[in-house]
Tab-separated table of C-alpha atoms in Angstrom:
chain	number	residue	atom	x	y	z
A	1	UNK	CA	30.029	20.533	1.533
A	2	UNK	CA	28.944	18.065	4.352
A	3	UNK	CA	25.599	20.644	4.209
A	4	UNK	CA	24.860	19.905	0.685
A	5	UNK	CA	25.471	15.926	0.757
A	6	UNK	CA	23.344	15.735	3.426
A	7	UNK	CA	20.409	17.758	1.729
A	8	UNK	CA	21.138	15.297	-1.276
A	9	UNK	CA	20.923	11.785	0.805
A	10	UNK	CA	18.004	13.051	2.252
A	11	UNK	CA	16.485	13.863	-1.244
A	12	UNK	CA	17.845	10.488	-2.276
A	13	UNK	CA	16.374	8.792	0.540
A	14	UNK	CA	13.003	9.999	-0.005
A	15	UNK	CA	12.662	9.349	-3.293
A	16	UNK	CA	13.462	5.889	-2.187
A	17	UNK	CA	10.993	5.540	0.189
A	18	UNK	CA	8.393	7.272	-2.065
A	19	UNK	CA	9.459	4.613	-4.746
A	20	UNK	CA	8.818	2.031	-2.473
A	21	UNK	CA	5.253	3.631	-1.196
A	22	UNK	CA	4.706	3.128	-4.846
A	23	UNK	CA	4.993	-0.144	-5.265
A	24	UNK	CA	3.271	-1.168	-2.012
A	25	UNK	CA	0.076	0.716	-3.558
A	26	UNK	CA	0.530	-0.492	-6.476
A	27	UNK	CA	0.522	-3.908	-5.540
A	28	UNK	CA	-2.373	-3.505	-3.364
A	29	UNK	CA	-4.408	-2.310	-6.422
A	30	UNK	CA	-2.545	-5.643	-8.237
A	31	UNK	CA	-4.535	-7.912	-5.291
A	32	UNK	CA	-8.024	-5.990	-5.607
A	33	UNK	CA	-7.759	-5.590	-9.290
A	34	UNK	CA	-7.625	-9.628	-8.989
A	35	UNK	CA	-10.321	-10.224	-7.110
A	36	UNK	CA	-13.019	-7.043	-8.874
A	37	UNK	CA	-12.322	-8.527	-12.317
A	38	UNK	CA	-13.461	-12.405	-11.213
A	39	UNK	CA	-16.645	-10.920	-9.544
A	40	UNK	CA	-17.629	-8.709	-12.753
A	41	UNK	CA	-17.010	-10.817	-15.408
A	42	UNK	CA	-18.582	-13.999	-13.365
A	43	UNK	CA	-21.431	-14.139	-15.673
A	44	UNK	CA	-19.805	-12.225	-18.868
A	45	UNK	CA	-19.307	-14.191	-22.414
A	46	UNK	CA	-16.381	-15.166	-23.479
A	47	UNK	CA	-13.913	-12.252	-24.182
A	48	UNK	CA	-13.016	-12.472	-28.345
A	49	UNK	CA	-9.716	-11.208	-28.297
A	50	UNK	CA	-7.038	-8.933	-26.355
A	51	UNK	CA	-8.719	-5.595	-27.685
A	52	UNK	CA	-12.250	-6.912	-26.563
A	53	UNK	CA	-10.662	-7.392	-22.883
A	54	UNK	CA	-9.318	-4.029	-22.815
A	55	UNK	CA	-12.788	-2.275	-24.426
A	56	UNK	CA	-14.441	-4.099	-21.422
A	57	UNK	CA	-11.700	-2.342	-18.716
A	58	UNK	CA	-12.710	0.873	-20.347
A	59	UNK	CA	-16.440	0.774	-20.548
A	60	UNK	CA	-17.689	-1.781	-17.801
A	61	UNK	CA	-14.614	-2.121	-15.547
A	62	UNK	CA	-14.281	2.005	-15.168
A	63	UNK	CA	-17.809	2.505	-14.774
A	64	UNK	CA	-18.069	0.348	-11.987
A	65	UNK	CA	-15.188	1.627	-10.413
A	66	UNK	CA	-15.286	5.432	-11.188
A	67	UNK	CA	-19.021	5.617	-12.257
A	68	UNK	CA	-17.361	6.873	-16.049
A	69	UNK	CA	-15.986	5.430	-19.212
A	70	UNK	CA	-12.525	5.866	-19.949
A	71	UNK	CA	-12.409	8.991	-22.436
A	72	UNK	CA	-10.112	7.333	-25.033
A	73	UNK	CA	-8.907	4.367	-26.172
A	74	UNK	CA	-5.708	4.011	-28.464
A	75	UNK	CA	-3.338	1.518	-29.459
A	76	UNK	CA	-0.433	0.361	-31.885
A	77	UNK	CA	-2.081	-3.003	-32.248
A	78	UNK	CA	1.105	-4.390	-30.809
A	79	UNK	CA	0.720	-4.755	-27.444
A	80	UNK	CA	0.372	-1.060	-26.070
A	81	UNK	CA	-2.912	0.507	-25.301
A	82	UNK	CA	-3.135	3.737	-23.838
A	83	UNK	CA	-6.156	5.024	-21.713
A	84	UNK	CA	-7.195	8.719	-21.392
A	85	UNK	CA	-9.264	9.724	-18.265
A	86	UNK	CA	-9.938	12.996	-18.778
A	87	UNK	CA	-11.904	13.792	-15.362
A	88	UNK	CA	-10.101	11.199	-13.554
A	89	UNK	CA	-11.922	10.614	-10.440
A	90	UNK	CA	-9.200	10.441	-7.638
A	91	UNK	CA	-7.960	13.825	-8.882
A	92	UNK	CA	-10.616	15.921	-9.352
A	93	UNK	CA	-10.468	16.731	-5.982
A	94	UNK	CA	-6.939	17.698	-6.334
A	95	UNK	CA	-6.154	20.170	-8.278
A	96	UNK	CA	-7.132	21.341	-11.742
A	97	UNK	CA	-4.216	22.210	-13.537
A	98	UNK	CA	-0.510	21.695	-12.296
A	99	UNK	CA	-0.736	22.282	-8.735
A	100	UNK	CA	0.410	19.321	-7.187
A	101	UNK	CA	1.773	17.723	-10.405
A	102	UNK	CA	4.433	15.711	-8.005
A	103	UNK	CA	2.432	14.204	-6.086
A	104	UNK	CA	-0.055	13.099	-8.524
A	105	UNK	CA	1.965	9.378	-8.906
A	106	UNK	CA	1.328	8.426	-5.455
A	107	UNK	CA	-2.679	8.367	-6.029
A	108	UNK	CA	-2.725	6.507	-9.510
A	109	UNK	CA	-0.353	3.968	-8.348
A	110	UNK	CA	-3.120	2.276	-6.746
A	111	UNK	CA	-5.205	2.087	-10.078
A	112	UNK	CA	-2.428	1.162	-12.349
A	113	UNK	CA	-2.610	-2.123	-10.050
A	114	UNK	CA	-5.816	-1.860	-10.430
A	115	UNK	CA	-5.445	-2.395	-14.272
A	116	UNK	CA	-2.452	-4.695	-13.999
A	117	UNK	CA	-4.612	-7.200	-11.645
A	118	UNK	CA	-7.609	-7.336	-13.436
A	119	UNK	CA	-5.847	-8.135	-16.607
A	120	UNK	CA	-3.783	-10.583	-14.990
A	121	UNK	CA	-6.691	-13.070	-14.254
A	122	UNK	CA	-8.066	-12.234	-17.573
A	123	UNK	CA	-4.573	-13.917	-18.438
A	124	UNK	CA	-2.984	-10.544	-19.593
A	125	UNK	CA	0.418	-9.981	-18.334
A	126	UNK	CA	1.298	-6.494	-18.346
A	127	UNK	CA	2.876	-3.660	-17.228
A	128	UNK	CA	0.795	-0.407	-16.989
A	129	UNK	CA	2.197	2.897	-16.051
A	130	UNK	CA	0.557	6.917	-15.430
A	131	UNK	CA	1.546	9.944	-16.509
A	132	UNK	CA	-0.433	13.344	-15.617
A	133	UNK	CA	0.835	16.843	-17.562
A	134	UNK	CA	-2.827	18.509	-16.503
A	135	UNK	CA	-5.155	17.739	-13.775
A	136	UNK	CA	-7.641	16.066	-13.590
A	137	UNK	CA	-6.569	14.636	-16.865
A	138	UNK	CA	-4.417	11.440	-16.710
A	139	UNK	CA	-3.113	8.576	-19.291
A	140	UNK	CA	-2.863	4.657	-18.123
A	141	UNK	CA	-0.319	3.331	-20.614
A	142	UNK	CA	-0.829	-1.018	-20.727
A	143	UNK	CA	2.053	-2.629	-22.723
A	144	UNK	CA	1.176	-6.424	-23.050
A	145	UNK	CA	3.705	-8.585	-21.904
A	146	UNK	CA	4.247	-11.336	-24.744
A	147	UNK	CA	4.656	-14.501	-22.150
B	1	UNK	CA	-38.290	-4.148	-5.926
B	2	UNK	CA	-34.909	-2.763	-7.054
B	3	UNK	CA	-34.252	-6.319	-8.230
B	4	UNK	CA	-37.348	-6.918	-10.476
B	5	UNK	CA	-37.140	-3.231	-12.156
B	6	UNK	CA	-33.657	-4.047	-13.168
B	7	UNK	CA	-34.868	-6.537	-15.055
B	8	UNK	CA	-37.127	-4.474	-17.540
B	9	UNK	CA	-36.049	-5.031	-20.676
B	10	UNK	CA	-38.142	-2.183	-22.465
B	11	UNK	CA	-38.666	1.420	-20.898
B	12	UNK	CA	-41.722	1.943	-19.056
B	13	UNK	CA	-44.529	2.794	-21.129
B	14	UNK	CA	-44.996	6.788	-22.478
B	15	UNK	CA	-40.585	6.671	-22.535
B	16	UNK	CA	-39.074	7.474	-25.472
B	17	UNK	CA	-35.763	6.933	-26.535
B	18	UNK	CA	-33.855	10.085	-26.593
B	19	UNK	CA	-36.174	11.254	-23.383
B	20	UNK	CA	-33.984	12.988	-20.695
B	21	UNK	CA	-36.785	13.612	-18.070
B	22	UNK	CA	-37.104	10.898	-15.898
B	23	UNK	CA	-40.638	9.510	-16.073
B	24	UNK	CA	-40.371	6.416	-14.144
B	25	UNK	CA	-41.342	7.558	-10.316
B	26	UNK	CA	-41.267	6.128	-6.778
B	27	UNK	CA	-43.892	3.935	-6.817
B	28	UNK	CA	-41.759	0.680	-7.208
B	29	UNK	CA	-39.203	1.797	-4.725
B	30	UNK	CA	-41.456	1.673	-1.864
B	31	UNK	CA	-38.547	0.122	0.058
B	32	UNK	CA	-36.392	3.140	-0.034
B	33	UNK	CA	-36.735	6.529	0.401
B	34	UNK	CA	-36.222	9.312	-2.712
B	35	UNK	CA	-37.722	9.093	-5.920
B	36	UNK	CA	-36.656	6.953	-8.235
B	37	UNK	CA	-35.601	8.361	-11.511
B	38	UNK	CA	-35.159	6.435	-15.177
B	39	UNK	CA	-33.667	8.549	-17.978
B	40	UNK	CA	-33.364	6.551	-21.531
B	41	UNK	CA	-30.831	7.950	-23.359
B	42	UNK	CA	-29.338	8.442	-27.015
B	43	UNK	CA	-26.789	6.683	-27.048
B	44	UNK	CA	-23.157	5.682	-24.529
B	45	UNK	CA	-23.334	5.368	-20.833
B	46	UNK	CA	-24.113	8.171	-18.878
B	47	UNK	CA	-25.576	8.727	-15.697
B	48	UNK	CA	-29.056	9.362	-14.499
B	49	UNK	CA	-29.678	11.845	-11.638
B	50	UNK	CA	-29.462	10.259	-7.849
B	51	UNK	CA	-32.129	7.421	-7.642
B	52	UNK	CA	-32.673	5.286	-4.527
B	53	UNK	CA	-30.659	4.520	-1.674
B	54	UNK	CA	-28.730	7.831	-2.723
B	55	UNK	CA	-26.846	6.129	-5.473
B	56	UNK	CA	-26.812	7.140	-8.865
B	57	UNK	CA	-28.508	5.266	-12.233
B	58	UNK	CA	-26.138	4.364	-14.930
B	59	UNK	CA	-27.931	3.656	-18.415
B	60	UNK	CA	-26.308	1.009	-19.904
B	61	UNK	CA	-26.657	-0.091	-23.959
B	62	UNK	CA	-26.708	-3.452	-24.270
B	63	UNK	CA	-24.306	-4.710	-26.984
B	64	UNK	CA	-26.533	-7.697	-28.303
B	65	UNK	CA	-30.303	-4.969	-28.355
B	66	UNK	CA	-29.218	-1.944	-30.282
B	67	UNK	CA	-31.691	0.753	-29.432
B	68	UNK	CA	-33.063	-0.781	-25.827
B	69	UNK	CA	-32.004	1.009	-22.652
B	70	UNK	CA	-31.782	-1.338	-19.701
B	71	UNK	CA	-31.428	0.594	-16.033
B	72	UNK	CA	-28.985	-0.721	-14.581
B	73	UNK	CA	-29.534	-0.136	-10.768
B	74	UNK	CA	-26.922	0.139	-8.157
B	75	UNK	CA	-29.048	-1.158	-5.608
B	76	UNK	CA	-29.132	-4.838	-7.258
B	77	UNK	CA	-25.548	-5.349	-8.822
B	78	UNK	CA	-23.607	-2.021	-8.653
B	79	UNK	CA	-23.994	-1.079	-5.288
B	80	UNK	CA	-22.602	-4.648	-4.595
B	81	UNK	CA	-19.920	-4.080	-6.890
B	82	UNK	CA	-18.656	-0.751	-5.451
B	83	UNK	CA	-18.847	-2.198	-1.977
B	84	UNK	CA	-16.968	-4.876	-3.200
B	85	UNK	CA	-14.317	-2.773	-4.644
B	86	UNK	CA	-14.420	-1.106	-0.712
B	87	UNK	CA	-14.190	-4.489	0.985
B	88	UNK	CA	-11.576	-5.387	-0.846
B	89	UNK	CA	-9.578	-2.474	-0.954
B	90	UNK	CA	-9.745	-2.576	2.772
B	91	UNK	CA	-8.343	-5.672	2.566
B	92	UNK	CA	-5.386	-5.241	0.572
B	93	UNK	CA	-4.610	-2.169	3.230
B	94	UNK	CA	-4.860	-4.179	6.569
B	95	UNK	CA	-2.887	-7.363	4.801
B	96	UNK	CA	0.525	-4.445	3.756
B	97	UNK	CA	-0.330	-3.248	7.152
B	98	UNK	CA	0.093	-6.696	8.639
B	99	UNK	CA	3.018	-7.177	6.301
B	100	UNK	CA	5.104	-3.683	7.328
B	101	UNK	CA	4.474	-4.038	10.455
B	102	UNK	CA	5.322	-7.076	12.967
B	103	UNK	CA	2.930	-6.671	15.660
B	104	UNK	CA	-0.628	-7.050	15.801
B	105	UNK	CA	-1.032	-4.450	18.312
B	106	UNK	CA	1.010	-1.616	15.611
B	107	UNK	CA	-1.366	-2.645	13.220
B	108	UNK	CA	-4.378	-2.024	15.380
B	109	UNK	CA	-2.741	1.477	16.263
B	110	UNK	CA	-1.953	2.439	13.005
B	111	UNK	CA	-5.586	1.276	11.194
B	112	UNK	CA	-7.112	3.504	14.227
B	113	UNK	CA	-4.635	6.391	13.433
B	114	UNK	CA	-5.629	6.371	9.647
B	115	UNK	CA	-9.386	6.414	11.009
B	116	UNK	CA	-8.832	9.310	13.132
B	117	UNK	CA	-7.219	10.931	10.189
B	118	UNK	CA	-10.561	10.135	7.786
B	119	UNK	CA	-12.906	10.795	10.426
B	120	UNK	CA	-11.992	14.290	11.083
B	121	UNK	CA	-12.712	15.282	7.432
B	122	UNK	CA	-15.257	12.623	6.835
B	123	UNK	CA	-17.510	14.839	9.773
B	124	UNK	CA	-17.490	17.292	7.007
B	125	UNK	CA	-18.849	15.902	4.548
B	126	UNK	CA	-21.276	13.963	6.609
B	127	UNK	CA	-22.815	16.924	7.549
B	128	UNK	CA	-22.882	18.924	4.414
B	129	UNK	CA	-24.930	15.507	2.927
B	130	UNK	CA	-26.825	14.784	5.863
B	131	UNK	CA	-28.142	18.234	7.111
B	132	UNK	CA	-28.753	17.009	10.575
B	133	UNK	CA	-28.723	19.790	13.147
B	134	UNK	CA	-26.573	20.108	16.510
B	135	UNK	CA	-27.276	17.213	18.431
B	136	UNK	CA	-28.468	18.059	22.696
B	137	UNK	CA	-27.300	15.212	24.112
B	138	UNK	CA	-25.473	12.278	23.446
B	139	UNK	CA	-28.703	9.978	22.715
B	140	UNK	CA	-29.490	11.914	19.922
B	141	UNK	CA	-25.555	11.307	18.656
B	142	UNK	CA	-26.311	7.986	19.001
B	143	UNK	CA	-29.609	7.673	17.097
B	144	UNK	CA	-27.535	10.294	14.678
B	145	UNK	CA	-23.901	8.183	14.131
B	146	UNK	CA	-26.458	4.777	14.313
B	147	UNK	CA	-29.499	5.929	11.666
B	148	UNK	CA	-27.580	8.337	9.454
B	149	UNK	CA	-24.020	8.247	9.361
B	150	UNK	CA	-23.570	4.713	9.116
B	151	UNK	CA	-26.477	4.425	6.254
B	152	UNK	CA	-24.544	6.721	4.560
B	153	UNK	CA	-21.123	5.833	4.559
B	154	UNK	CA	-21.618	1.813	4.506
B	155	UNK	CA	-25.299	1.301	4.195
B	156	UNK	CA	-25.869	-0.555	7.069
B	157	UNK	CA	-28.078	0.188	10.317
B	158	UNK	CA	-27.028	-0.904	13.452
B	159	UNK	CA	-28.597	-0.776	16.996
B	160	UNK	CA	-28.093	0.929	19.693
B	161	UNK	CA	-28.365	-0.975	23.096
B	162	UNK	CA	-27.037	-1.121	26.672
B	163	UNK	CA	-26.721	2.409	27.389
B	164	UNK	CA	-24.957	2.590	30.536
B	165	UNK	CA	-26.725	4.278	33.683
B	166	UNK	CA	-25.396	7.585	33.460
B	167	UNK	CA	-25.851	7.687	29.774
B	168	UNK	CA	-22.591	7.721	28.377
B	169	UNK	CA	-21.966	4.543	27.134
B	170	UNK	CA	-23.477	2.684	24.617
B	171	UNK	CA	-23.434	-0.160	22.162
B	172	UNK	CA	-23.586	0.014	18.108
B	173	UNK	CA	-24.493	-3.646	16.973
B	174	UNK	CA	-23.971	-4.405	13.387
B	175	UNK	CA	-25.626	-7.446	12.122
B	176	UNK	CA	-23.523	-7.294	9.527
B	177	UNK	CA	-20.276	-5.393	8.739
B	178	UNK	CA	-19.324	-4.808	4.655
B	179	UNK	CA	-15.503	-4.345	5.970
B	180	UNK	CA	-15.234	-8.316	6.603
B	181	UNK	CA	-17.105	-9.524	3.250
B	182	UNK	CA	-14.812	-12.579	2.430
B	183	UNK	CA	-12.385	-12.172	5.583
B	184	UNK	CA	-10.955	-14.950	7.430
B	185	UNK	CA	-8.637	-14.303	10.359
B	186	UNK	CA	-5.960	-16.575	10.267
B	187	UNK	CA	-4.589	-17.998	13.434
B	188	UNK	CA	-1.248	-16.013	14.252
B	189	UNK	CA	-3.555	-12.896	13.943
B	190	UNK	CA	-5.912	-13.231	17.022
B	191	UNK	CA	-5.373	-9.992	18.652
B	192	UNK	CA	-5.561	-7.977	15.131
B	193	UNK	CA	-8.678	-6.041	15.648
B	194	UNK	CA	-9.682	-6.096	11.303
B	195	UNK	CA	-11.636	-3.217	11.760
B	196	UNK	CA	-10.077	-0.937	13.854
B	197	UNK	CA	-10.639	1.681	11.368
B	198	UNK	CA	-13.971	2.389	12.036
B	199	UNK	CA	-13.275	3.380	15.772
B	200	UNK	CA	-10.755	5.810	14.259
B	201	UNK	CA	-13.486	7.291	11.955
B	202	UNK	CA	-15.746	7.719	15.250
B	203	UNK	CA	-13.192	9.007	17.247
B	204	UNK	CA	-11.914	12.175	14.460
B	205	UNK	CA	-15.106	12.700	13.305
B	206	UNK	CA	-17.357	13.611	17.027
B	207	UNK	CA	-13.652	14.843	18.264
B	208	UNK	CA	-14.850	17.216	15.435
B	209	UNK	CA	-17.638	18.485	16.849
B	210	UNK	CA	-16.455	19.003	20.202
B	211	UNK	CA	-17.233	15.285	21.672
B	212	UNK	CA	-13.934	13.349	23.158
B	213	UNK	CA	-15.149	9.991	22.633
B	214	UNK	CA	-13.598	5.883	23.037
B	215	UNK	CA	-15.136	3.689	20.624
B	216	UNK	CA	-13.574	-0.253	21.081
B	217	UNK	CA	-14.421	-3.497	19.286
B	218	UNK	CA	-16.081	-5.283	22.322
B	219	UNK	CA	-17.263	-8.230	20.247
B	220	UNK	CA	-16.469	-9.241	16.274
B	221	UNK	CA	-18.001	-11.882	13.992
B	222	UNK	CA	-14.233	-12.143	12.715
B	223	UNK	CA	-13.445	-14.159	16.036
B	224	UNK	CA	-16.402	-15.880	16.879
B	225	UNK	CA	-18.935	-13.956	18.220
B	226	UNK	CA	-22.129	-13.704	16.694
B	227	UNK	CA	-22.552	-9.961	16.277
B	228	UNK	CA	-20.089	-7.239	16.155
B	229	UNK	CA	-20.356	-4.640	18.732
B	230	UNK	CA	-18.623	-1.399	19.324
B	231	UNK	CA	-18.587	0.206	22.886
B	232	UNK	CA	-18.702	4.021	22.551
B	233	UNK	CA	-18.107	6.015	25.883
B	234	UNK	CA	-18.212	9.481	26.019
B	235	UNK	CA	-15.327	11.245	27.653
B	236	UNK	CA	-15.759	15.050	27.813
B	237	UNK	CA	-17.123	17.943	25.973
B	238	UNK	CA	-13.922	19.413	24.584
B	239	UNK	CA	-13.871	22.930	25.112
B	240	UNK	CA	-11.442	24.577	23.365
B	241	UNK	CA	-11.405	24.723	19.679
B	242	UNK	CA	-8.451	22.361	19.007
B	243	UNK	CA	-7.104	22.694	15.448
B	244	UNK	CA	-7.843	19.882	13.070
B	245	UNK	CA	-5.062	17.832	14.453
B	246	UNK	CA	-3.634	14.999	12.332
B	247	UNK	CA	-1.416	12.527	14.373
């Protein structure tokens, strides 16, 4: 007994600390996403609406970034937007398939920020999750905070 | 050069649209090495084939001029952008670092550990891009880490000067470092060495190929001084082939 409770607050543990590493990455790509998106769009027009903002992270923000355009774009037209990556750059080198599935979160934490910052001083709150089922293939789910 | 060619509007003359074979050659990149290659394309962004400076062309529509490619060059605005997205990535990493830990010292440690851990597979890549042979002696690493590696990695070119009497020390001096873009040291940080990291990189990467090396911030535009310099001292030839160690 003592055996398998410690195996489980060691599991329990490290998913805490991995939950944390999360964040901290994820807030790090919050602070650079901030910064990219005022130096791109110094000299852009005027963004029409929310879809416009979030055609321009697909095509011009992701091509700067990861030298590609976001694969596809789709949304409910209330507030959630997903975006495919299909070759996503950070885990090409991975895997390609479902080798290393787990530890897939940890490395698109960083761009999720990424997303969440750049929108944020395009005056977009939001809250934008990953999920992977197949490398290098990944989804960036935005749902639009109503403020 | 880069600058004005981005500004073409129409392809060069004899380019079609729909053309995939790069017509547009070296002749206005006299500045940097490679040919230069142009590739209008149908329609979408996609991306030419390695152009200057070892960066590739993206082909950009413009929204407003349906049917008109414009080049849009890394060199001018892209490059810029992608070592902005570096700067400030780096950034965000030494200000959690600062942040986790409550030393200046553990942060100095910890940015040279994560160096150490880049460098030693950075070496490889380095020298599957780079092709440069086995260096005799370490003047030639020098000239090697100083002309080509750095150019590479953060397109910069530093010089080499004050090589100590026996030849094992030297100094890199960067004019200009891309890590400290938009930095500002703040007071209670004065013993944070910002870019620690790169002596880690040195360090993994010739530990690598069999070179025990120090590499040390000596002098850093981030507290005053008006270069930045990094000593590099050779220690030994390691002998033994030591695994590729992480810390």
């Amino acid at each position: 007994m003592p055996r398998v409770s410690s195996r489980s607050v060691d599991k329990l543990v490290h998913l805490q600390e991995n939950g944390r590493c999360i964040t901290k990455l994820e807030n790090m790509g919050f602070r650079v996403g901030q910064g990219l998106i005022e130096r791109f769009t110094k000299d852009t027009a005027r963004f029409k609406d929310e879809l416009d903002i979030m055609k321009f992270i697909c095509k011009d923000f992701w091509t700067t970034v990861f030298k590609k355009q976001i694969d596809n774009l789709r949304t409910n037209h209330q507030g959630i937007y997903v975006l495919q990556d299909n070759k996503f750059r950070l885990l090409t080198q991975m895997s390609a398939g479902k080798q290393y599935l787990e530890h897939a979160s940890k490395y698109l934490a960083f761009t999720c920020g990424l997303i969440r910052g750049g929108l944020s001083n395009l005056g977009i709150k939001s809250i934008v999750t990953a999920e992977v089922s197949s490398m290098p293939a990944c989804k960036f789910q935005v749902m639009i905070q109503k403020l | 050069m880069i600058q004005d060619y981005c500004k073409l509007r129409t392809p060069p003359s004899g380019h079609k649209p729909g053309d995939k074979e790069p017509c547009y050659k070296s002749s206005l990149c006299a500045e940097h090495s490679g040919s230069c290659s142009w590739a209008a394309l149908r329609g979408g962004v996609t991306s030419g084939t390695v152009g200057c400076c070892g960066s590739a062309f993206i082909a950009r529509e413009l929204p407003s001029s349906a049917g008109l490619r414009v080049p849009w060059c890394p060199a001018a605005s892209c490059a810029g952008a992608s070592s902005e997205l570096f700067t400030l990535t780096y950034g965000a990493l030494v200000t959690q670092l600062c942040k986790d830990y409550e030393n200046d010292e553990d942060v100095n440690k910890q940015l040279d550990k994560m160096g150490y851990n880049i460098g030693v597979r950075l070496i490889e890549d380095f020298l599957a891009r780079s092709n440069v042979g086995r260096c005799h002696d370490f003047r030639e690493t020098a000239d090697v880490i100083a002309k080509v590696a750095f150019k590479m990695y953060l397109g910069i070119t530093p010089s080499i000067t004050n090589w100590s009497p026996a030849g094992d020390e030297f100094s890199l001096i960067l004019e200009n470092n891309p890590l400290v873009d938009f930095v500002e040291l703040p007071d209670n940080h004065s013993s944070l060495i910002y870019s620690n990291l790169l002596c880690g990189v040195l360090r993994g990467a010739l530990e690598m190929v069999q070179m025990a090396v120090e590499a040390k911030f000596v002098q850093d535009t981030l507290k005053g001084d008006g270069v930045t310099e990094i000593r590099m001292r050779f220690i030994r030839r390691i002998e033994d082939n030591l695994p590729a160690g992480e810390e």
